[in-house]
PDB file of C-alpha atoms and ligand atoms in Angstrom:
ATOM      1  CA  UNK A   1     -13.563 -18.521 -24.045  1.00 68.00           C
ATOM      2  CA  UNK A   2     -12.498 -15.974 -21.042  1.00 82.00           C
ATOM      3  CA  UNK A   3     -12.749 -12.287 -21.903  1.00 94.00           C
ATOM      4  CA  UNK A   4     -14.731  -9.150 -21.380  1.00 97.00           C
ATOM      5  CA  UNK A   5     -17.006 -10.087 -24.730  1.00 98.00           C
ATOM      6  CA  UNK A   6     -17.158 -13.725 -23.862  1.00 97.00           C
ATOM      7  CA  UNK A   7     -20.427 -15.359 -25.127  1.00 97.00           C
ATOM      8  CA  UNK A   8     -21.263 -11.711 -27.053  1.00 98.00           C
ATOM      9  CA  UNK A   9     -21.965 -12.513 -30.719  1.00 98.00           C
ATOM     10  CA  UNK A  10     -20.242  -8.909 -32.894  1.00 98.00           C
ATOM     11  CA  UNK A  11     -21.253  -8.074 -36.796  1.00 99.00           C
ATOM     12  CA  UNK A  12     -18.419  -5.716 -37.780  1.00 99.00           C
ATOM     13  CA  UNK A  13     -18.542  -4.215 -41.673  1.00 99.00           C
ATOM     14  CA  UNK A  14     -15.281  -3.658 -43.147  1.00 98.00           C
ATOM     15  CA  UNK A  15     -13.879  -2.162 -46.276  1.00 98.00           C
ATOM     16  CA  UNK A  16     -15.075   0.245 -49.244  1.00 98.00           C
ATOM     17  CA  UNK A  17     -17.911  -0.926 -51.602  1.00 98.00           C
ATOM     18  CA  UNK A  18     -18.006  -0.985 -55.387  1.00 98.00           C
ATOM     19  CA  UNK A  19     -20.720  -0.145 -57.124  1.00 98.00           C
ATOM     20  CA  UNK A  20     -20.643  -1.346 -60.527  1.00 98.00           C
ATOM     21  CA  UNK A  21     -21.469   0.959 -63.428  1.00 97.00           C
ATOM     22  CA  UNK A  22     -20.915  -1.269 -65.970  1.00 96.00           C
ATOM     23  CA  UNK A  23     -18.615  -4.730 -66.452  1.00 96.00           C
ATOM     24  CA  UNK A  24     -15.362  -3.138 -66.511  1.00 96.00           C
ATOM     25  CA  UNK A  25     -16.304   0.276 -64.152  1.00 97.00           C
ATOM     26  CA  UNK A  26     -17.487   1.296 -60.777  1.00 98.00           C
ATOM     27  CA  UNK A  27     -17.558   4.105 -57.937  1.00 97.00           C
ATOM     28  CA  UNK A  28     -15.598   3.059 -55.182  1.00 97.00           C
ATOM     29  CA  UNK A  29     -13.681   4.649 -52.372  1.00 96.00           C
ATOM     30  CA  UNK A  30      -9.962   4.150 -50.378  1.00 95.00           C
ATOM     31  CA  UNK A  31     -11.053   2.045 -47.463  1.00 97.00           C
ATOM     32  CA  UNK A  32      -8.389  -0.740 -47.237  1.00 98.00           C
ATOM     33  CA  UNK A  33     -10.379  -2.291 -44.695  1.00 98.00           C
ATOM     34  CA  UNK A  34      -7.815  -2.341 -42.182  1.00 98.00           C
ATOM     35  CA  UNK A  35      -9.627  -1.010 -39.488  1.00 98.00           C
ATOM     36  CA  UNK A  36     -12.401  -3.137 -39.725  1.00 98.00           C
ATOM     37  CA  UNK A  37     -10.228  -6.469 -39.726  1.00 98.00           C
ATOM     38  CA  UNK A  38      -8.214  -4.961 -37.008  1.00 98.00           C
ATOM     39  CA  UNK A  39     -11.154  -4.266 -34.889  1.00 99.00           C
ATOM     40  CA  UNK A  40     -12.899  -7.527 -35.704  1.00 99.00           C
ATOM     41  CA  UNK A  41      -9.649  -9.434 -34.619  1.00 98.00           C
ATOM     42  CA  UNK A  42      -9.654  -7.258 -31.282  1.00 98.00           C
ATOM     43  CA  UNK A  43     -13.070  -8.691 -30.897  1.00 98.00           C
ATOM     44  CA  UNK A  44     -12.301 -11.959 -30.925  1.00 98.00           C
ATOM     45  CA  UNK A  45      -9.336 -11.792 -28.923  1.00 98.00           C
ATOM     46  CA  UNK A  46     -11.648 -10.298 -25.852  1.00 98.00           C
ATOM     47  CA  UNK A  47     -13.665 -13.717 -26.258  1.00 98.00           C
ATOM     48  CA  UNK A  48     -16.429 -12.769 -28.823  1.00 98.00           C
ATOM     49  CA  UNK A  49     -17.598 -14.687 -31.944  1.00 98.00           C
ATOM     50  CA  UNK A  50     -17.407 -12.852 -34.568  1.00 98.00           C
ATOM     51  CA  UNK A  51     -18.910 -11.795 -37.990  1.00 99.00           C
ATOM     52  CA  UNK A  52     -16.981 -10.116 -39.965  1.00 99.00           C
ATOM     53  CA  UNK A  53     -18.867  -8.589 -43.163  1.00 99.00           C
ATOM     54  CA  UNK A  54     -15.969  -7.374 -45.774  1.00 99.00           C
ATOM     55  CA  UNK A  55     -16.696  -5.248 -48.615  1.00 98.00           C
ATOM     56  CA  UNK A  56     -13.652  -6.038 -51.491  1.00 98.00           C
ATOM     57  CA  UNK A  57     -10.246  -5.776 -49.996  1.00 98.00           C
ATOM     58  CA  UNK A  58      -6.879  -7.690 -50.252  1.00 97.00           C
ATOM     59  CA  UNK A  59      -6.883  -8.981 -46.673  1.00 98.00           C
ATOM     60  CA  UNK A  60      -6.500 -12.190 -44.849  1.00 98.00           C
ATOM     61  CA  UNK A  61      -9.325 -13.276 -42.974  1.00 98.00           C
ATOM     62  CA  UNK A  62      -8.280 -13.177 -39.016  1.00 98.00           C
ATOM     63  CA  UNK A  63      -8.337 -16.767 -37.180  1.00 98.00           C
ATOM     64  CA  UNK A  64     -11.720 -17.623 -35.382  1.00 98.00           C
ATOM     65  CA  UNK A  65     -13.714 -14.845 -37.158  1.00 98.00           C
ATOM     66  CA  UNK A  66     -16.240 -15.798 -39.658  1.00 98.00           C
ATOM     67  CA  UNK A  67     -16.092 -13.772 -42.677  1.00 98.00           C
ATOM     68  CA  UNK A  68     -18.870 -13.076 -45.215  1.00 98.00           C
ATOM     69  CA  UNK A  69     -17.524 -11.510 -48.686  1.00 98.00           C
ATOM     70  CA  UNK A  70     -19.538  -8.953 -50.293  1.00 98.00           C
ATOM     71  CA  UNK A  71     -18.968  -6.150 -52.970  1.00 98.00           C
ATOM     72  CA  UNK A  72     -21.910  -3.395 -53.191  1.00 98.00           C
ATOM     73  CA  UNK A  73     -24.020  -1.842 -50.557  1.00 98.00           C
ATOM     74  CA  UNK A  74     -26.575  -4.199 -51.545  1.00 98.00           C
ATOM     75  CA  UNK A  75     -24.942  -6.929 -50.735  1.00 98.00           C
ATOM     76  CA  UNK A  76     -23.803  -5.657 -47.227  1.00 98.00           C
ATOM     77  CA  UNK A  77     -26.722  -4.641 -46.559  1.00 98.00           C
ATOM     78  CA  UNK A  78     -28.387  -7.811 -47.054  1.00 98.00           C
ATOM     79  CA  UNK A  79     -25.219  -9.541 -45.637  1.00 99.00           C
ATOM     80  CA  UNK A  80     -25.558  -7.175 -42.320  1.00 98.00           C
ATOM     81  CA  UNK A  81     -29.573  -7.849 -41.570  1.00 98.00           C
ATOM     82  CA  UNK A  82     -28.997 -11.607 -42.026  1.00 98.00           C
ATOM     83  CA  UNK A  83     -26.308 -11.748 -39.662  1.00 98.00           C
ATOM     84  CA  UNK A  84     -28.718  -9.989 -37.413  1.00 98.00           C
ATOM     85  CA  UNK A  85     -29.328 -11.176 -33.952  1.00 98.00           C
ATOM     86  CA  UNK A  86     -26.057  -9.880 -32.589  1.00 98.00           C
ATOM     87  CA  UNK A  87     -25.121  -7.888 -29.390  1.00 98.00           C
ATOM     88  CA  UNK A  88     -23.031  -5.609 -30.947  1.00 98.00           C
ATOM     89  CA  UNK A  89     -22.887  -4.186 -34.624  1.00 99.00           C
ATOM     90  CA  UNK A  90     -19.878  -2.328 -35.052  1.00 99.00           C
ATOM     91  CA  UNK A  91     -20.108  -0.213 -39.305  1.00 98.00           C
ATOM     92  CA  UNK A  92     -16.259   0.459 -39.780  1.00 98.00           C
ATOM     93  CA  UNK A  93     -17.078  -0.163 -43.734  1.00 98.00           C
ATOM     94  CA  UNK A  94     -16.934   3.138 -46.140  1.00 98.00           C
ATOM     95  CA  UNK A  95     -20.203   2.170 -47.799  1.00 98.00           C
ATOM     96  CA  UNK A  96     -21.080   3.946 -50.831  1.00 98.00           C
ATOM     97  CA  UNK A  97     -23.540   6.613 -50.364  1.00 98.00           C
ATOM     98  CA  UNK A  98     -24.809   6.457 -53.811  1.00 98.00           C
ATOM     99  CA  UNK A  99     -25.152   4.057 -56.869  1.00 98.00           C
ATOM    100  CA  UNK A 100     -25.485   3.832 -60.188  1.00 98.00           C
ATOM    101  CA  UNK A 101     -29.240   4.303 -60.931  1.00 97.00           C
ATOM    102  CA  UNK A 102     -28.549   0.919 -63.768  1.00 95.00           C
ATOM    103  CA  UNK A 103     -25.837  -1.584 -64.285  1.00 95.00           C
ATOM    104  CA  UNK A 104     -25.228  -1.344 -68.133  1.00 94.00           C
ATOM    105  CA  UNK A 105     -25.135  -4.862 -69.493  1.00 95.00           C
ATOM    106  CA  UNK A 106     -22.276  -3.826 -72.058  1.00 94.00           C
ATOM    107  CA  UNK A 107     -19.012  -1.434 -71.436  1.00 93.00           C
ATOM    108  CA  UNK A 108     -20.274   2.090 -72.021  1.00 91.00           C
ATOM    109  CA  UNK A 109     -18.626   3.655 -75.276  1.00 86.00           C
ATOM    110  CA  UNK A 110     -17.463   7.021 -75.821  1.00 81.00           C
ATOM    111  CA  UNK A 111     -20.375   9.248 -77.736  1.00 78.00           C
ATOM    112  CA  UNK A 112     -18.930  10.619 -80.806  1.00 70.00           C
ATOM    113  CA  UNK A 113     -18.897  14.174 -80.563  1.00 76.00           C
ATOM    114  CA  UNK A 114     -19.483  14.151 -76.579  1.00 82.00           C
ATOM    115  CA  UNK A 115     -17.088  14.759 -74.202  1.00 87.00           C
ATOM    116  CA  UNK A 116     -18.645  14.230 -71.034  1.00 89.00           C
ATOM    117  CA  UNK A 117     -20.882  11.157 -69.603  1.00 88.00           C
ATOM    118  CA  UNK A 118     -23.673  11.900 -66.607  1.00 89.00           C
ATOM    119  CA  UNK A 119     -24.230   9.394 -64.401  1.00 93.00           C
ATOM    120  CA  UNK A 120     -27.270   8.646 -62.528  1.00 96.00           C
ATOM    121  CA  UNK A 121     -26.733   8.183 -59.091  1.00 98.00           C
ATOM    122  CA  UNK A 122     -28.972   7.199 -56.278  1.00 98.00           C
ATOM    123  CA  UNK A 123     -28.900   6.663 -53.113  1.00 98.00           C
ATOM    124  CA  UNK A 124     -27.972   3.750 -50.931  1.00 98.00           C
ATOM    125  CA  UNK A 125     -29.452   1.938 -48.069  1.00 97.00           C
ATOM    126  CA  UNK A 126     -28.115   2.883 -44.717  1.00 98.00           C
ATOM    127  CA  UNK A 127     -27.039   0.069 -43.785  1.00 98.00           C
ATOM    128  CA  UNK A 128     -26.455   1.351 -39.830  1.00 98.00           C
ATOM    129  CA  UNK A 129     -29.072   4.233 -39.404  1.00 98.00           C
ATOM    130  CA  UNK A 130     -31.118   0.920 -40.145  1.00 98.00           C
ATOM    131  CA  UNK A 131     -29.875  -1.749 -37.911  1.00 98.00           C
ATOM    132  CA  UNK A 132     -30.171   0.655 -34.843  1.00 98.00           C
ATOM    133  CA  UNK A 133     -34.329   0.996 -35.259  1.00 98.00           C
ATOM    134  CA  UNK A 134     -34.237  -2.774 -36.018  1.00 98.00           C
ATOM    135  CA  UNK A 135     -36.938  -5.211 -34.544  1.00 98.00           C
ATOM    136  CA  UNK A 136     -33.611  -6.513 -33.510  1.00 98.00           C
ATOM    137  CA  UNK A 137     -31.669  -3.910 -32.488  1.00 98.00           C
ATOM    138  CA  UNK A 138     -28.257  -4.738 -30.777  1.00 98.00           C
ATOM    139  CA  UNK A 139     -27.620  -3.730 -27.272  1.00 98.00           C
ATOM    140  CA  UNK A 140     -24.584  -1.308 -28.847  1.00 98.00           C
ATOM    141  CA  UNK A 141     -24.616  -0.011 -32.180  1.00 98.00           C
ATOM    142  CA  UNK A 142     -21.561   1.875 -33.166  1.00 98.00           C
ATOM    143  CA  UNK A 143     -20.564   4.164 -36.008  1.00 98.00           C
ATOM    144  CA  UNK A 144     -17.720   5.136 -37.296  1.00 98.00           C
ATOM    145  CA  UNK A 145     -18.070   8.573 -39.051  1.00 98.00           C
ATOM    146  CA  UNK A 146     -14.883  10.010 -41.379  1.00 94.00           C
ATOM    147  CA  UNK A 147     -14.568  13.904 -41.345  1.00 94.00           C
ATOM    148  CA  UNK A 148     -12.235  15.873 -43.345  1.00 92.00           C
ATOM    149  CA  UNK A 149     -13.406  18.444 -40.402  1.00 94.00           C
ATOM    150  CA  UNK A 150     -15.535  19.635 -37.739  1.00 95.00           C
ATOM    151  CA  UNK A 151     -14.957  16.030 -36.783  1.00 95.00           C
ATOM    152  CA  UNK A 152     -16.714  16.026 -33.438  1.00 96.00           C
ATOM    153  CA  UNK A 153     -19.716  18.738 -35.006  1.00 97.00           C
ATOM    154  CA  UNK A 154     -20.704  15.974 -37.999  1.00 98.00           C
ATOM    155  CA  UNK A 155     -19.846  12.996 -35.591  1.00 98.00           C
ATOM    156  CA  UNK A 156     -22.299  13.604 -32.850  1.00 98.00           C
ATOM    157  CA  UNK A 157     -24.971  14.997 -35.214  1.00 98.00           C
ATOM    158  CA  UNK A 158     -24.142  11.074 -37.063  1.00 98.00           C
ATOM    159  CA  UNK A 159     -24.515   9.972 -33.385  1.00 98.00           C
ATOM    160  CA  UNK A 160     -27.846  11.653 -32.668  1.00 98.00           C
ATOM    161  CA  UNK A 161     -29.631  11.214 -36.393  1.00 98.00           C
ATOM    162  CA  UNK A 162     -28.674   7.593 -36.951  1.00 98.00           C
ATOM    163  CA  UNK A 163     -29.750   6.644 -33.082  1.00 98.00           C
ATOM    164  CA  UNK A 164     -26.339   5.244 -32.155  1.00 98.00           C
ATOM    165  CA  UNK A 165     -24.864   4.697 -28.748  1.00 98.00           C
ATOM    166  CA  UNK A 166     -21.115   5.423 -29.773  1.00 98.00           C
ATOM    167  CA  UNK A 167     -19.470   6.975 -32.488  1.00 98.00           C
ATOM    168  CA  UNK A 168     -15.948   6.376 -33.507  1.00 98.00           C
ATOM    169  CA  UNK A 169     -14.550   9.631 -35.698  1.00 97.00           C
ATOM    170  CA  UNK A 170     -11.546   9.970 -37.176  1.00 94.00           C
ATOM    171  CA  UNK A 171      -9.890  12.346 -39.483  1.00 89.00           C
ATOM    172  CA  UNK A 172     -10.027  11.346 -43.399  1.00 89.00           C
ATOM    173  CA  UNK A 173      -7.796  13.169 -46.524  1.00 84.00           C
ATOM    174  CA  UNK A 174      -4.853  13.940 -43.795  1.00 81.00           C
ATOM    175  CA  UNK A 175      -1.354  11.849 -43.423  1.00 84.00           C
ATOM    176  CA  UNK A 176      -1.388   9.163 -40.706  1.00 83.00           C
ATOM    177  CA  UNK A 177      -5.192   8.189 -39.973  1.00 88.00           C
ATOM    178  CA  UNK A 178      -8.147   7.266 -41.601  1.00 91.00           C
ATOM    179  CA  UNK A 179      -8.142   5.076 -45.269  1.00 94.00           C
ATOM    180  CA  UNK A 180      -5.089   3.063 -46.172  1.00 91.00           C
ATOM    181  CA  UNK A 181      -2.536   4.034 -43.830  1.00 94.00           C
ATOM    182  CA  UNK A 182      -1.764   1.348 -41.126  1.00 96.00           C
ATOM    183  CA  UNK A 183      -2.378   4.271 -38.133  1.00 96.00           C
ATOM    184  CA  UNK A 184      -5.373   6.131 -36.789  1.00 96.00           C
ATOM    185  CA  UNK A 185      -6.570   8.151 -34.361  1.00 95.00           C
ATOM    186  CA  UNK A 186     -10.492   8.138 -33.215  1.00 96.00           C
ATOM    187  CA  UNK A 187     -12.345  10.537 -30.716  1.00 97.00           C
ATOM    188  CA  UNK A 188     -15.050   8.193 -29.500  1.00 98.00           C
ATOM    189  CA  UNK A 189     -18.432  10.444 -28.957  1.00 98.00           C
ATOM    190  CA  UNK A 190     -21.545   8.832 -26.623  1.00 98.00           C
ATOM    191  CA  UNK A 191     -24.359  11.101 -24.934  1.00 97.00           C
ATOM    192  CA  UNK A 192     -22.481  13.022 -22.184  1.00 95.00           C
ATOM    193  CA  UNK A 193     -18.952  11.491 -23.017  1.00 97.00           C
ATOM    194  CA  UNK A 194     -16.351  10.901 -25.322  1.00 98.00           C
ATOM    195  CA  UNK A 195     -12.422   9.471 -25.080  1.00 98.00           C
ATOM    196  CA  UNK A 196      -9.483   9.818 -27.274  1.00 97.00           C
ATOM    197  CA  UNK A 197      -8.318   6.393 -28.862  1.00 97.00           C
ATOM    198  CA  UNK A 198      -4.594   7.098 -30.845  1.00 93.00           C
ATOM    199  CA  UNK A 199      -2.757   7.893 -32.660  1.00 95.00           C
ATOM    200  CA  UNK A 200      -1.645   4.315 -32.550  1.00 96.00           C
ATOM    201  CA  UNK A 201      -1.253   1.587 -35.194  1.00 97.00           C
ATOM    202  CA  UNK A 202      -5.189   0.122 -36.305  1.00 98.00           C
ATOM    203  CA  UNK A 203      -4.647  -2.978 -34.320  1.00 98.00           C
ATOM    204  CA  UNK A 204      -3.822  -0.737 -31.193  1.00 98.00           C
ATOM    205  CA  UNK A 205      -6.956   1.844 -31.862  1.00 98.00           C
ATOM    206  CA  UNK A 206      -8.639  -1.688 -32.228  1.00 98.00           C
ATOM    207  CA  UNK A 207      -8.367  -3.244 -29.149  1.00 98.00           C
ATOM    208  CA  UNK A 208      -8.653   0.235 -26.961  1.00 98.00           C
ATOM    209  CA  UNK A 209     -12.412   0.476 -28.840  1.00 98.00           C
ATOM    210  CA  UNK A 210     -13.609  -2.782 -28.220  1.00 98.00           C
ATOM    211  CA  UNK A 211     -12.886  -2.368 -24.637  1.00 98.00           C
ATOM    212  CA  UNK A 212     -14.396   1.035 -24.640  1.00 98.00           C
ATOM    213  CA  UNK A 213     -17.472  -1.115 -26.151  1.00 98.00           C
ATOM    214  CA  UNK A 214     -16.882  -3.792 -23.452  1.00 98.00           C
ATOM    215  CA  UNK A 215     -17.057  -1.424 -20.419  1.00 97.00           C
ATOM    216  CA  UNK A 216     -20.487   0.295 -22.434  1.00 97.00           C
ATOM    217  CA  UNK A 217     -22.394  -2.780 -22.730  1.00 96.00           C
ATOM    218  CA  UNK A 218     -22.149  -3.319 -18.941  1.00 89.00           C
ATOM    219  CA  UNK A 219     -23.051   0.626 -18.257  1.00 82.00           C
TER     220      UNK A 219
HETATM  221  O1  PMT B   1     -10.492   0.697 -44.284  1.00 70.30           O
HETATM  222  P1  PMT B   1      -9.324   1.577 -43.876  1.00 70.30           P
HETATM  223  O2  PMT B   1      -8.430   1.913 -45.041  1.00 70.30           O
HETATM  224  O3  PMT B   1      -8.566   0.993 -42.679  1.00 70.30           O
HETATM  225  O4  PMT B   1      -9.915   2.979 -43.395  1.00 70.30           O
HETATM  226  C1  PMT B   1     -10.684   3.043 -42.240  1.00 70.30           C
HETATM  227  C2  PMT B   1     -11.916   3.973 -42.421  1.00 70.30           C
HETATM  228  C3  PMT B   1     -11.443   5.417 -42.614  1.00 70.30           C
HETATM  229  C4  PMT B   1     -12.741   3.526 -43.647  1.00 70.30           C
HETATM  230  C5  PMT B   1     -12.784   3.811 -41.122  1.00 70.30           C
HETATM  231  O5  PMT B   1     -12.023   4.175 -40.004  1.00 70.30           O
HETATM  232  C6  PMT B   1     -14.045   4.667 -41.195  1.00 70.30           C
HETATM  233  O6  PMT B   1     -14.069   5.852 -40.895  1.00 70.30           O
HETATM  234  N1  PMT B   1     -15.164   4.026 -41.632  1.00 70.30           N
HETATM  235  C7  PMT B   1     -16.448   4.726 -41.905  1.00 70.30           C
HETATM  236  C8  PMT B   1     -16.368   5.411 -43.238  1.00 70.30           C
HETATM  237  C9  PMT B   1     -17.666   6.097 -43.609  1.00 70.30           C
HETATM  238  O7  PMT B   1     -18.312   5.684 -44.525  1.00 70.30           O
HETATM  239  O8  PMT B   1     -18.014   7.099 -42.821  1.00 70.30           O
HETATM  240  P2  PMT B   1     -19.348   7.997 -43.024  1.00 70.30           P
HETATM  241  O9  PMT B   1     -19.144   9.124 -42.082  1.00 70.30           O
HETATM  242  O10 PMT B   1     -19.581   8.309 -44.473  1.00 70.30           O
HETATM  243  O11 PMT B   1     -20.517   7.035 -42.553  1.00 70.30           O
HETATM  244  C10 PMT B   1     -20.997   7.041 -41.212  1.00 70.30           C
HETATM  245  C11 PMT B   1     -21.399   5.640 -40.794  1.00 70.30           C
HETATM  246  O12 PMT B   1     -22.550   5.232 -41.546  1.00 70.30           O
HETATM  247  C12 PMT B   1     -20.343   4.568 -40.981  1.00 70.30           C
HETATM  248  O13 PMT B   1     -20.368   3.734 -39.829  1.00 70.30           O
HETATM  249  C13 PMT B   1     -20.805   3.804 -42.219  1.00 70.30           C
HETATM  250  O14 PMT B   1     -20.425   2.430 -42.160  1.00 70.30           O
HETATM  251  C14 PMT B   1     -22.323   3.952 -42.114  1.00 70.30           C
HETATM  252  N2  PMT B   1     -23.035   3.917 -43.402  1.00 70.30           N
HETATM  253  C15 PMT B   1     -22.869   4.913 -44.320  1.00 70.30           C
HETATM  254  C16 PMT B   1     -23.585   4.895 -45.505  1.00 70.30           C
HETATM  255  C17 PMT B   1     -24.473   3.812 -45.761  1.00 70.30           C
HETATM  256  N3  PMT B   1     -25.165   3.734 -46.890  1.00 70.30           N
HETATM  257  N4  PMT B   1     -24.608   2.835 -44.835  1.00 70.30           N
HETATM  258  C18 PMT B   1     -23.919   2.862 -43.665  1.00 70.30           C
HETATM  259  O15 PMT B   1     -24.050   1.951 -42.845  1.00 70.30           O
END
């Protein structure tokens, strides 16, 4: 396959993940996993194989990639550090930061006489702070980070505390980008540089970031 990731083996994450709190409830978020399909497709289509972890979301799997179905933060990241020796890992999932301390075996009741229920949360793995002080580290690891604001202030400290070499940011809770829609609009952040990507549909914002990660892995 021809293509500026041709023989370049991606990991992309994709999607929200549950986290079960008991067999009919969890904490879960609005990721659609758009993005992450779209930029896994755009992946492919520049000549990469690709791994495509998916957290739970209604979406067909795109041709060529090979996709790896998880549901907690767990899972994905135990699905993530398997897939592990790749060139590029690219975390476009909303994993959860926090989890239900236990899984109750049996649906939680209401407490007579109580009219609230505390939840022990704790906190997850992270999943990409971890992969990018891996024994095998990709050449390129790259974030996404979702801001309600000070977009590029919490991206590039995201950048600089998780080790990353680019960060994709885009703005979350507004019309038009971030979860659900099928739009966005990313600021890409590196040491000493950053580029616009958007507003454009997903599959557009897609394809401009994995050649932004293309022309990286060659600087
Ligand atoms: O799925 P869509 O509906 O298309 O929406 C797309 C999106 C808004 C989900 C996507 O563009 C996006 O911003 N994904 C990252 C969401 C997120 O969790 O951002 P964060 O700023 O909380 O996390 C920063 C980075 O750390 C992310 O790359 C995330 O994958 C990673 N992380 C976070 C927590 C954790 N435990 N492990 C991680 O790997």
């Amino acid at each position: 396959m021809s293509g500026a990731l041709a023989g370049k083996r991606v990991l992309v994450s994709a999607g929200p993940t549950f986290e079960d709190i008991d067999p009919v409830r969890f904490v879960g978020n609005r990721s659609s996993g758009k993005m992450g399909f779209a930029v896994a497709a755009a992946a492919r289509d520049l000549g990469a194989e690709v791994v495509l972890v998916a957290g739970p979301v209604q979406l067909d799997t795109p041709d060529g990639v090979q996709r790896i179905d998880v549901r907690s933060a767990a899972q994905m990241h135990a699905a993530v550090l398997e897939a592990l020796p790749v060139d590029v890992y690219i975390g476009a999932a909303a994993v959860a930061d926090f989890t239900p301390r236990r899984v109750s075996e049996h649906k939680l009741k209401k407490t007579v006489g109580s009219d609230t229920l505390v939840l022990e949360l704790v906190r997850t793995p992270d999943i990409l702070a971890e992969v990018a002080v891996h024994p095998r580290r990709p050449a390129l690891v790259v974030g996404f980070a979702a801001e309600t604001h000070e977009v590029e202030r919490y991206a590039r400290g995201k950048l600089a505390n998780k080790r990353l070499d680019l960060i994709a940011a885009n703005l979350v809770g507004a019309a038009g980008s971030g979860f659900e829609c099928d739009d966005n609009a990313l600021t890409v952040y590196w040491d000493g540089g950053e580029r616009r990507l958007g507003p454009a549909a997903k599959t557009e914002v897609a394809a401009r970031l994995v050649d932004l990660v293309a022309e990286r892995l060659q600087a």
